[in-house]
Amino acid sequence: MKKASKVAFIAKPLAIAAVMAGACASAQAQTNVTVYGRIDAGINYQSNQAGANGSRGSKWGIDGNEWGTSMFGFKGTEDLGGGLKAIFTIESGFDASNGSVNSSSSNPGILWSRRSFVGLSGSAGTLKVGKDLAIQSDPIWALDPTGQQALSTATLVKERNWPQTNNMVSYESPNFGGFTATVMHGFGEAAGSFTKGVPTATGVVSNNGSRDGISLAYVQPTYELRAIYDVQRDTNGQYSTLFNSSKELTLGGTLTIDKLKLFAGYENLRANSVATGNPDRANHYWLGANYQITPALTLIGAAYHVNVNAGVGSANLFVLGGNYSLSKRTLLYATVGTVRNGANSDFSVEYGGGGIKGQNQQAFYTGISHSF
């Protein structure tokens, strides 16, 4: 790419963001608009990584999404009367280590890479239309002892529970004494089929098939129970890859006892249209705890186990960490973990790939996260 093209590519999303910020200022009289975000950056170490000419070695670097996704967004509401409100959210992820606008490998170069929806909210519930995180994203975050860090429930399912949903419509029920239900459908938008999807240019958006999901939650002050079922189809309307286009069931809960919070979860993946010989089933389990030593300091411990059929076998992930709040908005963190692969499994210690069949990896990262 020529230098001028690179400059234009970088300038375009920045110009759009600037225009949006100006528009928000002028819209305050009609709509309550909030600018929000988070920036996360730290030092990251991973052992046993791929090097030049097939070599292996340790890798040090600065990363921008280890504790949580760096992001910025705009959200707003307008009171329509009678308890009904119009709502909108546009939100983009970015990498604080180099400033690139993205949120994941499935959304390179897309400005509003995480959310871009509009809807209505009132006593009858909330309706959203546009793009949002997948239906399992928020529930799985609540069930994860690490809060969905780079070492988390996403690691041993190769990010299966992290995608966004394009072309979606969702409905969330009112809260009935702690019980809520959410349903979501993502349209594939292929002519002549309700389940197939339209392929897009390579490297733009992966897994562009249709999606469906339902999430049930019962949340009380000292405990919560959650169940999530979702399906992600490929562009042919099939469940063809276990960690991408598949059926997913997640069950779990938390229990808070004074300063101690306990976590437990189970995730089952099935893909009944995979090519012969490839894995079509995985079972993922985890246990963990958070302990608040002081109002500012929380210790984290978690263990994850996955078992995959078709000879892939099992892997374990063990994580220890700590969060220290300097204020309500600024957090210091440090996390260490190890993945222990079976003879035929190749999970990486952090999400995003790079695992080696039958070999183990270690990771350590520490950094700072600021929300605004």
Short mmCIF file of N, CA and C in Angstrom, two decimals, residues 160 184-186 193-197 207 209-213 229-249 268-276 278-281 309:
data_model
loop_
_atom_site.label_atom_id
_atom_site.label_comp_id
_atom_site.label_asym_id
_atom_site.label_seq_id
_atom_site.Cartn_x
_atom_site.Cartn_y
_atom_site.Cartn_z
N ARG A 160 -14.46 -18.97 20.52
CA ARG A 160 -15.81 -19.29 20.04
C ARG A 160 -16.88 -18.45 20.74
N MET A 184 -31.93 -13.45 20.24
CA MET A 184 -31.24 -12.72 19.18
C MET A 184 -31.23 -13.55 17.90
N HIS A 185 -31.37 -12.86 16.77
CA HIS A 185 -31.19 -13.50 15.47
C HIS A 185 -30.30 -12.62 14.61
N GLY A 186 -29.31 -13.22 13.98
CA GLY A 186 -28.46 -12.53 13.03
C GLY A 186 -28.75 -13.06 11.63
N SER A 193 -32.80 -18.14 1.09
CA SER A 193 -32.53 -18.99 2.26
C SER A 193 -32.52 -18.16 3.53
N PHE A 194 -33.14 -18.70 4.59
CA PHE A 194 -33.16 -18.00 5.87
C PHE A 194 -31.92 -18.30 6.71
N THR A 195 -31.21 -19.38 6.37
CA THR A 195 -30.07 -19.80 7.20
C THR A 195 -28.71 -19.55 6.56
N LYS A 196 -28.66 -19.44 5.24
CA LYS A 196 -27.36 -19.25 4.58
C LYS A 196 -26.91 -17.80 4.70
N GLY A 197 -25.62 -17.57 4.46
CA GLY A 197 -25.06 -16.23 4.52
C GLY A 197 -24.40 -15.84 3.22
N ASN A 207 -17.09 -15.78 9.25
CA ASN A 207 -18.30 -16.43 9.75
C ASN A 207 -19.52 -15.53 9.54
N GLY A 209 -22.40 -16.18 8.33
CA GLY A 209 -23.66 -16.89 8.22
C GLY A 209 -24.66 -16.38 9.23
N SER A 210 -25.85 -16.99 9.26
CA SER A 210 -26.89 -16.57 10.19
C SER A 210 -26.64 -17.14 11.58
N ARG A 211 -27.23 -16.49 12.57
CA ARG A 211 -27.01 -16.89 13.96
C ARG A 211 -28.31 -16.76 14.75
N ASP A 212 -28.46 -17.59 15.76
CA ASP A 212 -29.61 -17.53 16.67
C ASP A 212 -29.13 -17.79 18.08
N GLY A 213 -29.84 -17.24 19.06
CA GLY A 213 -29.45 -17.49 20.44
C GLY A 213 -30.52 -17.09 21.42
N TYR A 229 -27.88 -20.63 25.00
CA TYR A 229 -27.78 -21.54 23.86
C TYR A 229 -27.72 -20.71 22.59
N ASP A 230 -26.70 -20.93 21.78
CA ASP A 230 -26.60 -20.18 20.54
C ASP A 230 -26.08 -21.07 19.43
N VAL A 231 -26.40 -20.72 18.20
CA VAL A 231 -25.91 -21.43 17.03
C VAL A 231 -25.32 -20.41 16.06
N GLN A 232 -24.18 -20.74 15.48
CA GLN A 232 -23.53 -19.94 14.46
C GLN A 232 -23.34 -20.81 13.23
N ARG A 233 -23.94 -20.41 12.11
CA ARG A 233 -23.87 -21.19 10.88
C ARG A 233 -22.83 -20.59 9.94
N ASP A 234 -22.29 -21.41 9.05
CA ASP A 234 -21.40 -20.89 8.02
C ASP A 234 -22.24 -20.31 6.88
N THR A 235 -21.60 -19.84 5.81
CA THR A 235 -22.36 -19.21 4.74
C THR A 235 -23.25 -20.18 3.98
N ASN A 236 -23.04 -21.48 4.17
CA ASN A 236 -23.91 -22.48 3.57
C ASN A 236 -25.02 -22.94 4.50
N GLY A 237 -25.11 -22.29 5.67
CA GLY A 237 -26.14 -22.65 6.63
C GLY A 237 -25.82 -23.90 7.42
N GLN A 238 -24.54 -24.31 7.44
CA GLN A 238 -24.13 -25.55 8.09
C GLN A 238 -23.29 -25.28 9.33
N TYR A 239 -23.17 -26.32 10.17
CA TYR A 239 -22.29 -26.27 11.35
C TYR A 239 -21.04 -27.05 10.99
N SER A 240 -20.09 -26.36 10.39
CA SER A 240 -19.00 -27.04 9.69
C SER A 240 -17.66 -27.01 10.40
N THR A 241 -17.49 -26.13 11.40
CA THR A 241 -16.22 -26.06 12.13
C THR A 241 -16.51 -25.89 13.62
N LEU A 242 -15.88 -26.71 14.43
CA LEU A 242 -16.22 -26.79 15.84
C LEU A 242 -16.05 -25.47 16.57
N PHE A 243 -14.97 -24.73 16.30
CA PHE A 243 -14.70 -23.51 17.04
C PHE A 243 -15.10 -22.25 16.28
N ASN A 244 -15.95 -22.40 15.27
CA ASN A 244 -16.41 -21.23 14.52
C ASN A 244 -17.90 -21.34 14.20
N SER A 245 -18.27 -22.29 13.35
CA SER A 245 -19.67 -22.48 12.96
C SER A 245 -20.19 -23.73 13.66
N SER A 246 -20.88 -23.55 14.79
CA SER A 246 -21.26 -24.69 15.62
C SER A 246 -22.41 -24.32 16.54
N LYS A 247 -22.89 -25.31 17.27
CA LYS A 247 -23.91 -25.12 18.29
C LYS A 247 -23.23 -25.06 19.66
N GLU A 248 -23.69 -24.14 20.51
CA GLU A 248 -23.03 -23.93 21.80
C GLU A 248 -24.05 -23.84 22.92
N LEU A 249 -23.85 -24.63 23.96
CA LEU A 249 -24.66 -24.56 25.18
C LEU A 249 -23.74 -24.23 26.35
N ASN A 268 -20.64 -26.70 26.08
CA ASN A 268 -20.63 -27.82 25.15
C ASN A 268 -20.72 -27.28 23.73
N LEU A 269 -19.83 -27.73 22.86
CA LEU A 269 -19.83 -27.34 21.45
C LEU A 269 -20.09 -28.56 20.58
N ARG A 270 -20.93 -28.38 19.54
CA ARG A 270 -21.22 -29.45 18.59
C ARG A 270 -21.25 -28.88 17.18
N ALA A 271 -20.70 -29.63 16.23
CA ALA A 271 -20.72 -29.23 14.83
C ALA A 271 -20.96 -30.48 13.99
N ASN A 272 -22.20 -30.68 13.53
CA ASN A 272 -22.56 -31.96 12.91
C ASN A 272 -22.31 -32.01 11.41
N SER A 273 -21.69 -30.96 10.84
CA SER A 273 -21.42 -30.98 9.40
C SER A 273 -19.93 -30.88 9.08
N VAL A 274 -19.09 -31.23 10.03
CA VAL A 274 -17.65 -31.12 9.81
C VAL A 274 -17.19 -32.18 8.82
N ALA A 275 -16.04 -31.93 8.21
CA ALA A 275 -15.45 -32.91 7.30
C ALA A 275 -15.05 -34.16 8.07
N THR A 276 -15.12 -35.29 7.41
CA THR A 276 -14.81 -36.57 8.04
C THR A 276 -13.42 -36.55 8.68
N ASN A 278 -12.51 -34.76 11.30
CA ASN A 278 -12.31 -33.56 12.11
C ASN A 278 -13.17 -33.61 13.37
N PRO A 279 -12.76 -32.93 14.44
CA PRO A 279 -13.54 -32.95 15.68
C PRO A 279 -14.90 -32.27 15.51
N ASP A 280 -15.93 -32.86 16.12
CA ASP A 280 -17.27 -32.27 16.04
C ASP A 280 -17.91 -32.08 17.41
N ARG A 281 -17.12 -32.30 18.49
CA ARG A 281 -17.69 -32.14 19.82
C ARG A 281 -16.59 -31.75 20.82
N ASN A 309 -13.22 -34.41 20.91
CA ASN A 309 -13.23 -35.76 20.35
C ASN A 309 -12.38 -35.87 19.10
#
